[in-house]
Amino acid sequence: MNTKHTIPSDEELTAFIDGELTAEEAARIQTVVEEDESVAERLEFLARASLPFKQAFAPLLSEAPREKLETMLAAIPAQPSARPASTPAFASRRRFLGALAASLIAGIAIDRAVIGIGKGFSAKDENSEWRAVVADYISLYTAETLAGPVPGREDQAAQLGPLDEKLGLSLSPEAVSLPGIDFKRALLLQYDGKPLAQVAYLDPETGPMALCIVRSDAGPKSPDLESRKGMNVVYWSNGTHAFMLIGHAAADRMTAIAEGARGKVAI
């Protein structure tokens, strides 16, 4: 039977991945990873995604109740396995994570290309997988995460500037405005070594919403709809970028909002 332990927050896990913990703190995280499958899976996801979660989650982690986040992490289901009963499905993963933890404690940076994380992750459908990663962390956003006044136009333009520079975009506050939905912040993130633009909104009716953009050479694709993490996602692409609008609004409303955004953010 596993010893009771405190489930690390995403902030602690990302600090562990980045090698920012003391040896004692890192050893504690390693022990929890080895004993708790849900934490092992969460660490694997965070290591795999290459997103700057500390920056993206900073407001959430400072405002949201810790117990709620811990409950959400503990509820992450184990993946089904076709392995024999004598070899748990997470055994090989934990062996890898144990090696990763030891290397992080020693201060060794492990390149994702060397350890092979993400080869299967991106081989099937790159555009599908980046949407899955975005949905995973947007699902943790709450109305409290995005609370506060709406930035003025100058502040919005200043936040959008780095996105334009890194992604070859030309986004004005007017181009990313959504009818009846408040602009809250624009962030420059990273997915699989590529810049990822996120414009976060707060819909008074349904809560957090986000427009995300990455460079893509997959070619033009008409808007389509899918469901991820209990949210609706409308996604499309042109010759240079892939887009997704994700939120809790009904599918028909999300589709209408995305259609309006699509016309304004065309490159």
PDB file of C-alpha atoms in Angstrom:
ATOM      1  CA  MET A   1       0.000   0.000   0.000  1.00  0.00           C
ATOM      2  CA  ASN A   2       1.325   3.449  -0.959  1.00  0.00           C
ATOM      3  CA  THR A   3       2.332   5.883   1.741  1.00  0.00           C
ATOM      4  CA  LYS A   4       0.090   8.933   1.905  1.00  0.00           C
ATOM      5  CA  HIS A   5       1.630  11.965   0.314  1.00  0.00           C
ATOM      6  CA  THR A   6       0.723  15.459  -0.870  1.00  0.00           C
ATOM      7  CA  ILE A   7       0.118  15.560  -4.611  1.00  0.00           C
ATOM      8  CA  PRO A   8       2.512  18.072  -6.225  1.00  0.00           C
ATOM      9  CA  SER A   9       0.956  21.006  -8.054  1.00  0.00           C
ATOM     10  CA  ASP A  10       1.654  21.594 -11.752  1.00  0.00           C
ATOM     11  CA  GLU A  11       3.875  24.485 -10.677  1.00  0.00           C
ATOM     12  CA  GLU A  12       5.984  22.109  -8.573  1.00  0.00           C
ATOM     13  CA  LEU A  13       6.136  19.503 -11.350  1.00  0.00           C
ATOM     14  CA  THR A  14       7.242  22.047 -13.942  1.00  0.00           C
ATOM     15  CA  ALA A  15       9.853  23.391 -11.537  1.00  0.00           C
ATOM     16  CA  PHE A  16      11.021  19.786 -11.129  1.00  0.00           C
ATOM     17  CA  ILE A  17      11.216  19.363 -14.926  1.00  0.00           C
ATOM     18  CA  ASP A  18      13.115  22.648 -15.260  1.00  0.00           C
ATOM     19  CA  GLY A  19      15.609  21.649 -12.550  1.00  0.00           C
ATOM     20  CA  GLU A  20      14.624  24.543 -10.292  1.00  0.00           C
ATOM     21  CA  LEU A  21      14.041  22.553  -7.085  1.00  0.00           C
ATOM     22  CA  THR A  22      16.520  21.827  -4.320  1.00  0.00           C
ATOM     23  CA  ALA A  23      17.896  18.300  -4.131  1.00  0.00           C
ATOM     24  CA  GLU A  24      15.590  17.580  -1.184  1.00  0.00           C
ATOM     25  CA  GLU A  25      12.479  18.867  -2.967  1.00  0.00           C
ATOM     26  CA  ALA A  26      13.388  17.018  -6.176  1.00  0.00           C
ATOM     27  CA  ALA A  27      13.877  13.783  -4.240  1.00  0.00           C
ATOM     28  CA  ARG A  28      10.436  14.213  -2.671  1.00  0.00           C
ATOM     29  CA  ILE A  29       8.828  14.688  -6.111  1.00  0.00           C
ATOM     30  CA  GLN A  30      10.669  11.653  -7.445  1.00  0.00           C
ATOM     31  CA  THR A  31       9.290   9.526  -4.604  1.00  0.00           C
ATOM     32  CA  VAL A  32       5.730  10.677  -5.296  1.00  0.00           C
ATOM     33  CA  VAL A  33       6.157   9.990  -9.033  1.00  0.00           C
ATOM     34  CA  GLU A  34       7.310   6.458  -8.297  1.00  0.00           C
ATOM     35  CA  GLU A  35       4.385   5.784  -5.938  1.00  0.00           C
ATOM     36  CA  ASP A  36       1.460   7.561  -7.600  1.00  0.00           C
ATOM     37  CA  GLU A  37       0.475   6.669 -11.159  1.00  0.00           C
ATOM     38  CA  SER A  38      -1.637   9.805 -11.699  1.00  0.00           C
ATOM     39  CA  VAL A  39       1.311  12.039 -10.755  1.00  0.00           C
ATOM     40  CA  ALA A  40       3.611  10.001 -13.024  1.00  0.00           C
ATOM     41  CA  GLU A  41       1.224  10.517 -15.919  1.00  0.00           C
ATOM     42  CA  ARG A  42       0.941  14.220 -15.198  1.00  0.00           C
ATOM     43  CA  LEU A  43       4.729  14.609 -15.100  1.00  0.00           C
ATOM     44  CA  GLU A  44       5.019  12.728 -18.381  1.00  0.00           C
ATOM     45  CA  PHE A  45       2.443  15.025 -19.978  1.00  0.00           C
ATOM     46  CA  LEU A  46       4.158  18.191 -18.761  1.00  0.00           C
ATOM     47  CA  ALA A  47       7.584  16.957 -19.887  1.00  0.00           C
ATOM     48  CA  ARG A  48       6.160  15.978 -23.268  1.00  0.00           C
ATOM     49  CA  ALA A  49       4.283  19.129 -24.096  1.00  0.00           C
ATOM     50  CA  SER A  50       7.221  21.618 -24.084  1.00  0.00           C
ATOM     51  CA  LEU A  51       4.818  24.397 -23.100  1.00  0.00           C
ATOM     52  CA  PRO A  52       5.893  27.041 -20.551  1.00  0.00           C
ATOM     53  CA  PHE A  53       3.270  25.970 -18.038  1.00  0.00           C
ATOM     54  CA  LYS A  54       4.692  28.130 -15.264  1.00  0.00           C
ATOM     55  CA  GLN A  55       3.895  31.252 -17.273  1.00  0.00           C
ATOM     56  CA  ALA A  56       0.540  29.974 -18.527  1.00  0.00           C
ATOM     57  CA  PHE A  57      -0.632  28.715 -15.130  1.00  0.00           C
ATOM     58  CA  ALA A  58       0.776  31.502 -12.939  1.00  0.00           C
ATOM     59  CA  PRO A  59      -2.551  33.319 -12.439  1.00  0.00           C
ATOM     60  CA  LEU A  60      -4.433  30.041 -12.047  1.00  0.00           C
ATOM     61  CA  LEU A  61      -2.042  28.614  -9.479  1.00  0.00           C
ATOM     62  CA  SER A  62      -1.998  31.810  -7.442  1.00  0.00           C
ATOM     63  CA  GLU A  63      -5.792  32.142  -7.317  1.00  0.00           C
ATOM     64  CA  ALA A  64      -7.351  28.673  -7.574  1.00  0.00           C
ATOM     65  CA  PRO A  65      -7.846  26.511  -4.448  1.00  0.00           C
ATOM     66  CA  ARG A  66      -4.997  24.026  -4.141  1.00  0.00           C
ATOM     67  CA  GLU A  67      -7.320  21.250  -2.987  1.00  0.00           C
ATOM     68  CA  LYS A  68      -9.377  21.562  -6.163  1.00  0.00           C
ATOM     69  CA  LEU A  69      -6.299  21.197  -8.355  1.00  0.00           C
ATOM     70  CA  GLU A  70      -5.052  18.256  -6.325  1.00  0.00           C
ATOM     71  CA  THR A  71      -8.421  16.535  -6.684  1.00  0.00           C
ATOM     72  CA  MET A  72      -8.352  17.104 -10.458  1.00  0.00           C
ATOM     73  CA  LEU A  73      -4.854  15.668 -10.756  1.00  0.00           C
ATOM     74  CA  ALA A  74      -5.718  12.669  -8.599  1.00  0.00           C
ATOM     75  CA  ALA A  75      -8.723  11.959 -10.829  1.00  0.00           C
ATOM     76  CA  ILE A  76      -6.618  11.499 -13.974  1.00  0.00           C
ATOM     77  CA  PRO A  77      -7.433   7.900 -15.056  1.00  0.00           C
ATOM     78  CA  ALA A  78      -4.820   5.269 -15.704  1.00  0.00           C
ATOM     79  CA  GLN A  79      -4.415   4.227 -19.335  1.00  0.00           C
ATOM     80  CA  PRO A  80      -5.665   0.728 -20.252  1.00  0.00           C
ATOM     81  CA  SER A  81      -2.953  -1.798 -20.891  1.00  0.00           C
ATOM     82  CA  ALA A  82      -2.576  -4.966 -22.896  1.00  0.00           C
ATOM     83  CA  ARG A  83       0.478  -5.993 -20.864  1.00  0.00           C
ATOM     84  CA  PRO A  84       0.472  -9.118 -18.694  1.00  0.00           C
ATOM     85  CA  ALA A  85      -0.663  -8.666 -15.095  1.00  0.00           C
ATOM     86  CA  SER A  86       2.892  -9.122 -13.919  1.00  0.00           C
ATOM     87  CA  THR A  87       4.009  -6.022 -15.835  1.00  0.00           C
ATOM     88  CA  PRO A  88       1.939  -2.941 -14.863  1.00  0.00           C
ATOM     89  CA  ALA A  89       1.056  -0.614 -17.736  1.00  0.00           C
ATOM     90  CA  PHE A  90       2.965   2.231 -16.108  1.00  0.00           C
ATOM     91  CA  ALA A  91       6.095   0.251 -15.249  1.00  0.00           C
ATOM     92  CA  SER A  92       8.110   1.272 -18.297  1.00  0.00           C
ATOM     93  CA  ARG A  93       6.889   4.842 -17.978  1.00  0.00           C
ATOM     94  CA  ARG A  94       8.004   4.980 -14.362  1.00  0.00           C
ATOM     95  CA  ARG A  95      11.367   3.505 -15.246  1.00  0.00           C
ATOM     96  CA  PHE A  96      11.772   6.362 -17.730  1.00  0.00           C
ATOM     97  CA  LEU A  97      10.506   8.953 -15.259  1.00  0.00           C
ATOM     98  CA  GLY A  98      12.861   7.596 -12.616  1.00  0.00           C
ATOM     99  CA  ALA A  99      15.764   8.122 -15.000  1.00  0.00           C
ATOM    100  CA  LEU A 100      14.427  11.549 -15.885  1.00  0.00           C
ATOM    101  CA  ALA A 101      14.132  12.485 -12.215  1.00  0.00           C
ATOM    102  CA  ALA A 102      17.657  11.310 -11.443  1.00  0.00           C
ATOM    103  CA  SER A 103      19.015  13.322 -14.340  1.00  0.00           C
ATOM    104  CA  LEU A 104      17.087  16.423 -13.331  1.00  0.00           C
ATOM    105  CA  ILE A 105      18.367  16.185  -9.768  1.00  0.00           C
ATOM    106  CA  ALA A 106      21.894  15.984 -11.140  1.00  0.00           C
ATOM    107  CA  GLY A 107      21.232  19.122 -13.191  1.00  0.00           C
ATOM    108  CA  ILE A 108      21.400  17.357 -16.553  1.00  0.00           C
ATOM    109  CA  ALA A 109      19.193  18.787 -19.324  1.00  0.00           C
ATOM    110  CA  ILE A 110      17.534  16.003 -21.333  1.00  0.00           C
ATOM    111  CA  ASP A 111      16.611  16.870 -24.910  1.00  0.00           C
ATOM    112  CA  ARG A 112      13.235  15.531 -26.009  1.00  0.00           C
ATOM    113  CA  ALA A 113      14.799  14.410 -29.289  1.00  0.00           C
ATOM    114  CA  VAL A 114      17.243  12.223 -27.364  1.00  0.00           C
ATOM    115  CA  ILE A 115      14.730  10.570 -25.065  1.00  0.00           C
ATOM    116  CA  GLY A 116      12.285  10.131 -27.928  1.00  0.00           C
ATOM    117  CA  ILE A 117       9.266  11.714 -26.274  1.00  0.00           C
ATOM    118  CA  GLY A 118       6.724  12.918 -28.779  1.00  0.00           C
ATOM    119  CA  LYS A 119       7.638  10.757 -31.787  1.00  0.00           C
ATOM    120  CA  GLY A 120       4.405   8.822 -31.567  1.00  0.00           C
ATOM    121  CA  PHE A 121       2.727  11.888 -30.138  1.00  0.00           C
ATOM    122  CA  SER A 122       3.175  13.914 -33.313  1.00  0.00           C
ATOM    123  CA  ALA A 123       3.334  11.208 -35.951  1.00  0.00           C
ATOM    124  CA  LYS A 124      -0.413  10.636 -36.268  1.00  0.00           C
ATOM    125  CA  ASP A 125      -1.723  14.175 -36.717  1.00  0.00           C
ATOM    126  CA  GLU A 126       0.322  17.163 -35.629  1.00  0.00           C
ATOM    127  CA  ASN A 127      -2.628  19.522 -35.765  1.00  0.00           C
ATOM    128  CA  SER A 128      -4.767  17.180 -33.688  1.00  0.00           C
ATOM    129  CA  GLU A 129      -2.094  16.787 -31.035  1.00  0.00           C
ATOM    130  CA  TRP A 130      -1.424  20.480 -30.480  1.00  0.00           C
ATOM    131  CA  ARG A 131      -5.138  20.949 -29.945  1.00  0.00           C
ATOM    132  CA  ALA A 132      -5.100  18.172 -27.364  1.00  0.00           C
ATOM    133  CA  VAL A 133      -2.256  19.828 -25.471  1.00  0.00           C
ATOM    134  CA  VAL A 134      -3.984  23.217 -25.496  1.00  0.00           C
ATOM    135  CA  ALA A 135      -7.294  21.690 -24.351  1.00  0.00           C
ATOM    136  CA  ASP A 136      -5.521  19.988 -21.465  1.00  0.00           C
ATOM    137  CA  TYR A 137      -4.422  23.230 -19.844  1.00  0.00           C
ATOM    138  CA  ILE A 138      -7.342  25.420 -20.923  1.00  0.00           C
ATOM    139  CA  SER A 139      -9.585  22.929 -19.104  1.00  0.00           C
ATOM    140  CA  LEU A 140      -7.942  24.093 -15.848  1.00  0.00           C
ATOM    141  CA  TYR A 141      -8.875  27.729 -16.421  1.00  0.00           C
ATOM    142  CA  THR A 142     -11.753  29.135 -14.380  1.00  0.00           C
ATOM    143  CA  ALA A 143     -13.534  32.481 -14.407  1.00  0.00           C
ATOM    144  CA  GLU A 144     -11.328  33.440 -11.432  1.00  0.00           C
ATOM    145  CA  THR A 145      -8.220  32.711 -13.514  1.00  0.00           C
ATOM    146  CA  LEU A 146      -9.208  35.484 -15.900  1.00  0.00           C
ATOM    147  CA  ALA A 147     -10.773  37.857 -13.390  1.00  0.00           C
ATOM    148  CA  GLY A 148      -9.922  41.535 -13.435  1.00  0.00           C
ATOM    149  CA  PRO A 149     -10.479  44.521 -15.698  1.00  0.00           C
ATOM    150  CA  VAL A 150     -10.312  44.308 -19.481  1.00  0.00           C
ATOM    151  CA  PRO A 151      -6.991  45.762 -20.717  1.00  0.00           C
ATOM    152  CA  GLY A 152      -7.207  48.979 -22.700  1.00  0.00           C
ATOM    153  CA  ARG A 153      -6.554  48.987 -26.431  1.00  0.00           C
ATOM    154  CA  GLU A 154      -2.908  50.071 -26.019  1.00  0.00           C
ATOM    155  CA  ASP A 155      -2.255  47.278 -23.528  1.00  0.00           C
ATOM    156  CA  GLN A 156      -3.918  44.759 -25.835  1.00  0.00           C
ATOM    157  CA  ALA A 157      -1.783  45.906 -28.763  1.00  0.00           C
ATOM    158  CA  ALA A 158       1.375  45.663 -26.623  1.00  0.00           C
ATOM    159  CA  GLN A 159       0.501  42.086 -25.646  1.00  0.00           C
ATOM    160  CA  LEU A 160      -0.229  41.128 -29.254  1.00  0.00           C
ATOM    161  CA  GLY A 161       3.065  42.554 -30.538  1.00  0.00           C
ATOM    162  CA  PRO A 162       5.322  39.618 -29.569  1.00  0.00           C
ATOM    163  CA  LEU A 163       2.811  37.199 -31.121  1.00  0.00           C
ATOM    164  CA  ASP A 164       3.033  39.043 -34.437  1.00  0.00           C
ATOM    165  CA  GLU A 165       6.830  38.984 -34.362  1.00  0.00           C
ATOM    166  CA  LYS A 166       7.236  35.294 -33.538  1.00  0.00           C
ATOM    167  CA  LEU A 167       4.437  33.876 -35.692  1.00  0.00           C
ATOM    168  CA  GLY A 168       4.507  36.244 -38.651  1.00  0.00           C
ATOM    169  CA  LEU A 169       1.029  37.529 -37.811  1.00  0.00           C
ATOM    170  CA  SER A 170      -0.602  40.921 -38.001  1.00  0.00           C
ATOM    171  CA  LEU A 171      -3.075  40.956 -35.137  1.00  0.00           C
ATOM    172  CA  SER A 172      -4.744  44.115 -33.925  1.00  0.00           C
ATOM    173  CA  PRO A 173      -7.074  44.330 -30.929  1.00  0.00           C
ATOM    174  CA  GLU A 174      -9.922  44.710 -33.431  1.00  0.00           C
ATOM    175  CA  ALA A 175      -8.857  41.572 -35.317  1.00  0.00           C
ATOM    176  CA  VAL A 176      -8.992  39.371 -32.206  1.00  0.00           C
ATOM    177  CA  SER A 177     -12.068  40.951 -30.625  1.00  0.00           C
ATOM    178  CA  LEU A 178     -15.017  38.582 -30.115  1.00  0.00           C
ATOM    179  CA  PRO A 179     -18.570  39.964 -29.891  1.00  0.00           C
ATOM    180  CA  GLY A 180     -19.822  40.170 -26.307  1.00  0.00           C
ATOM    181  CA  ILE A 181     -16.716  38.434 -24.946  1.00  0.00           C
ATOM    182  CA  ASP A 182     -13.994  40.185 -22.945  1.00  0.00           C
ATOM    183  CA  PHE A 183     -10.351  40.134 -24.063  1.00  0.00           C
ATOM    184  CA  LYS A 184      -8.228  39.249 -21.033  1.00  0.00           C
ATOM    185  CA  ARG A 185      -4.654  38.600 -22.119  1.00  0.00           C
ATOM    186  CA  ALA A 186      -2.418  37.496 -24.986  1.00  0.00           C
ATOM    187  CA  LEU A 187       0.409  35.058 -24.303  1.00  0.00           C
ATOM    188  CA  LEU A 188       3.290  33.723 -26.359  1.00  0.00           C
ATOM    189  CA  LEU A 189       3.719  30.034 -25.501  1.00  0.00           C
ATOM    190  CA  GLN A 190       5.583  27.193 -27.178  1.00  0.00           C
ATOM    191  CA  TYR A 191       4.530  23.806 -28.523  1.00  0.00           C
ATOM    192  CA  ASP A 192       6.993  21.246 -29.840  1.00  0.00           C
ATOM    193  CA  GLY A 193       9.666  23.903 -30.324  1.00  0.00           C
ATOM    194  CA  LYS A 194       7.333  26.242 -32.201  1.00  0.00           C
ATOM    195  CA  PRO A 195       5.770  29.495 -30.953  1.00  0.00           C
ATOM    196  CA  LEU A 196       2.102  29.260 -30.007  1.00  0.00           C
ATOM    197  CA  ALA A 197      -0.096  32.328 -29.685  1.00  0.00           C
ATOM    198  CA  GLN A 198      -2.908  32.273 -27.140  1.00  0.00           C
ATOM    199  CA  VAL A 199      -5.492  35.022 -26.758  1.00  0.00           C
ATOM    200  CA  ALA A 200      -7.570  34.358 -23.641  1.00  0.00           C
ATOM    201  CA  TYR A 201     -11.099  35.675 -23.172  1.00  0.00           C
ATOM    202  CA  LEU A 202     -13.820  35.559 -20.540  1.00  0.00           C
ATOM    203  CA  ASP A 203     -17.321  34.930 -21.818  1.00  0.00           C
ATOM    204  CA  PRO A 204     -19.844  36.301 -19.277  1.00  0.00           C
ATOM    205  CA  GLU A 205     -22.176  33.402 -20.097  1.00  0.00           C
ATOM    206  CA  THR A 206     -19.904  30.359 -20.247  1.00  0.00           C
ATOM    207  CA  GLY A 207     -16.499  31.288 -18.806  1.00  0.00           C
ATOM    208  CA  PRO A 208     -12.970  30.967 -20.266  1.00  0.00           C
ATOM    209  CA  MET A 209     -12.430  30.908 -24.013  1.00  0.00           C
ATOM    210  CA  ALA A 210      -9.223  31.023 -26.054  1.00  0.00           C
ATOM    211  CA  LEU A 211      -8.058  31.596 -29.609  1.00  0.00           C
ATOM    212  CA  CYS A 212      -4.776  29.781 -30.277  1.00  0.00           C
ATOM    213  CA  ILE A 213      -2.531  29.881 -33.342  1.00  0.00           C
ATOM    214  CA  VAL A 214       0.586  27.980 -34.473  1.00  0.00           C
ATOM    215  CA  ARG A 215       2.563  27.933 -37.692  1.00  0.00           C
ATOM    216  CA  SER A 216       1.535  25.062 -39.953  1.00  0.00           C
ATOM    217  CA  ASP A 217       2.400  23.910 -43.451  1.00  0.00           C
ATOM    218  CA  ALA A 218      -0.400  21.318 -43.559  1.00  0.00           C
ATOM    219  CA  GLY A 219      -2.338  23.490 -46.011  1.00  0.00           C
ATOM    220  CA  PRO A 220      -5.761  25.139 -45.907  1.00  0.00           C
ATOM    221  CA  LYS A 221      -8.577  23.380 -44.049  1.00  0.00           C
ATOM    222  CA  SER A 222     -12.165  24.512 -43.657  1.00  0.00           C
ATOM    223  CA  PRO A 223     -13.515  24.941 -40.118  1.00  0.00           C
ATOM    224  CA  ASP A 224     -14.416  21.756 -38.281  1.00  0.00           C
ATOM    225  CA  LEU A 225     -15.797  21.042 -34.816  1.00  0.00           C
ATOM    226  CA  GLU A 226     -14.686  18.632 -32.106  1.00  0.00           C
ATOM    227  CA  SER A 227     -15.095  18.187 -28.356  1.00  0.00           C
ATOM    228  CA  ARG A 228     -12.141  18.050 -25.954  1.00  0.00           C
ATOM    229  CA  LYS A 229     -12.120  18.057 -22.142  1.00  0.00           C
ATOM    230  CA  GLY A 230     -15.823  18.936 -22.065  1.00  0.00           C
ATOM    231  CA  MET A 231     -15.267  21.979 -24.300  1.00  0.00           C
ATOM    232  CA  ASN A 232     -16.107  22.683 -27.920  1.00  0.00           C
ATOM    233  CA  VAL A 233     -13.250  23.332 -30.327  1.00  0.00           C
ATOM    234  CA  VAL A 234     -13.579  24.906 -33.763  1.00  0.00           C
ATOM    235  CA  TYR A 235     -10.377  24.547 -35.784  1.00  0.00           C
ATOM    236  CA  TRP A 236      -9.190  25.524 -39.228  1.00  0.00           C
ATOM    237  CA  SER A 237      -6.014  26.425 -41.114  1.00  0.00           C
ATOM    238  CA  ASN A 238      -4.716  28.446 -44.034  1.00  0.00           C
ATOM    239  CA  GLY A 239      -1.479  28.093 -45.950  1.00  0.00           C
ATOM    240  CA  THR A 240       0.738  29.245 -43.092  1.00  0.00           C
ATOM    241  CA  HIS A 241      -1.044  28.817 -39.739  1.00  0.00           C
ATOM    242  CA  ALA A 242      -3.422  26.548 -37.848  1.00  0.00           C
ATOM    243  CA  PHE A 243      -6.096  28.065 -35.606  1.00  0.00           C
ATOM    244  CA  MET A 244      -8.394  26.840 -32.867  1.00  0.00           C
ATOM    245  CA  LEU A 245     -11.120  28.508 -30.828  1.00  0.00           C
ATOM    246  CA  ILE A 246     -11.900  26.598 -27.626  1.00  0.00           C
ATOM    247  CA  GLY A 247     -14.516  27.279 -24.979  1.00  0.00           C
ATOM    248  CA  HIS A 248     -17.516  26.055 -23.019  1.00  0.00           C
ATOM    249  CA  ALA A 249     -20.171  27.712 -25.213  1.00  0.00           C
ATOM    250  CA  ALA A 250     -22.593  25.572 -27.202  1.00  0.00           C
ATOM    251  CA  ALA A 251     -21.347  24.171 -30.500  1.00  0.00           C
ATOM    252  CA  ASP A 252     -23.499  26.400 -32.702  1.00  0.00           C
ATOM    253  CA  ARG A 253     -22.402  29.531 -30.833  1.00  0.00           C
ATOM    254  CA  MET A 254     -18.732  28.519 -30.956  1.00  0.00           C
ATOM    255  CA  THR A 255     -19.046  27.907 -34.690  1.00  0.00           C
ATOM    256  CA  ALA A 256     -20.580  31.343 -35.243  1.00  0.00           C
ATOM    257  CA  ILE A 257     -17.911  33.073 -33.131  1.00  0.00           C
ATOM    258  CA  ALA A 258     -15.136  31.203 -34.935  1.00  0.00           C
ATOM    259  CA  GLU A 259     -16.526  32.153 -38.323  1.00  0.00           C
ATOM    260  CA  GLY A 260     -16.365  35.816 -37.383  1.00  0.00           C
ATOM    261  CA  ALA A 261     -12.846  35.454 -35.985  1.00  0.00           C
ATOM    262  CA  ARG A 262     -11.690  33.532 -39.044  1.00  0.00           C
ATOM    263  CA  GLY A 263     -12.509  36.437 -41.327  1.00  0.00           C
ATOM    264  CA  LYS A 264     -10.684  38.961 -39.159  1.00  0.00           C
ATOM    265  CA  VAL A 265      -7.482  37.058 -38.349  1.00  0.00           C
ATOM    266  CA  ALA A 266      -6.801  35.882 -41.898  1.00  0.00           C
ATOM    267  CA  ILE A 267      -3.102  36.313 -42.647  1.00  0.00           C
TER     268      ILE A 267
END
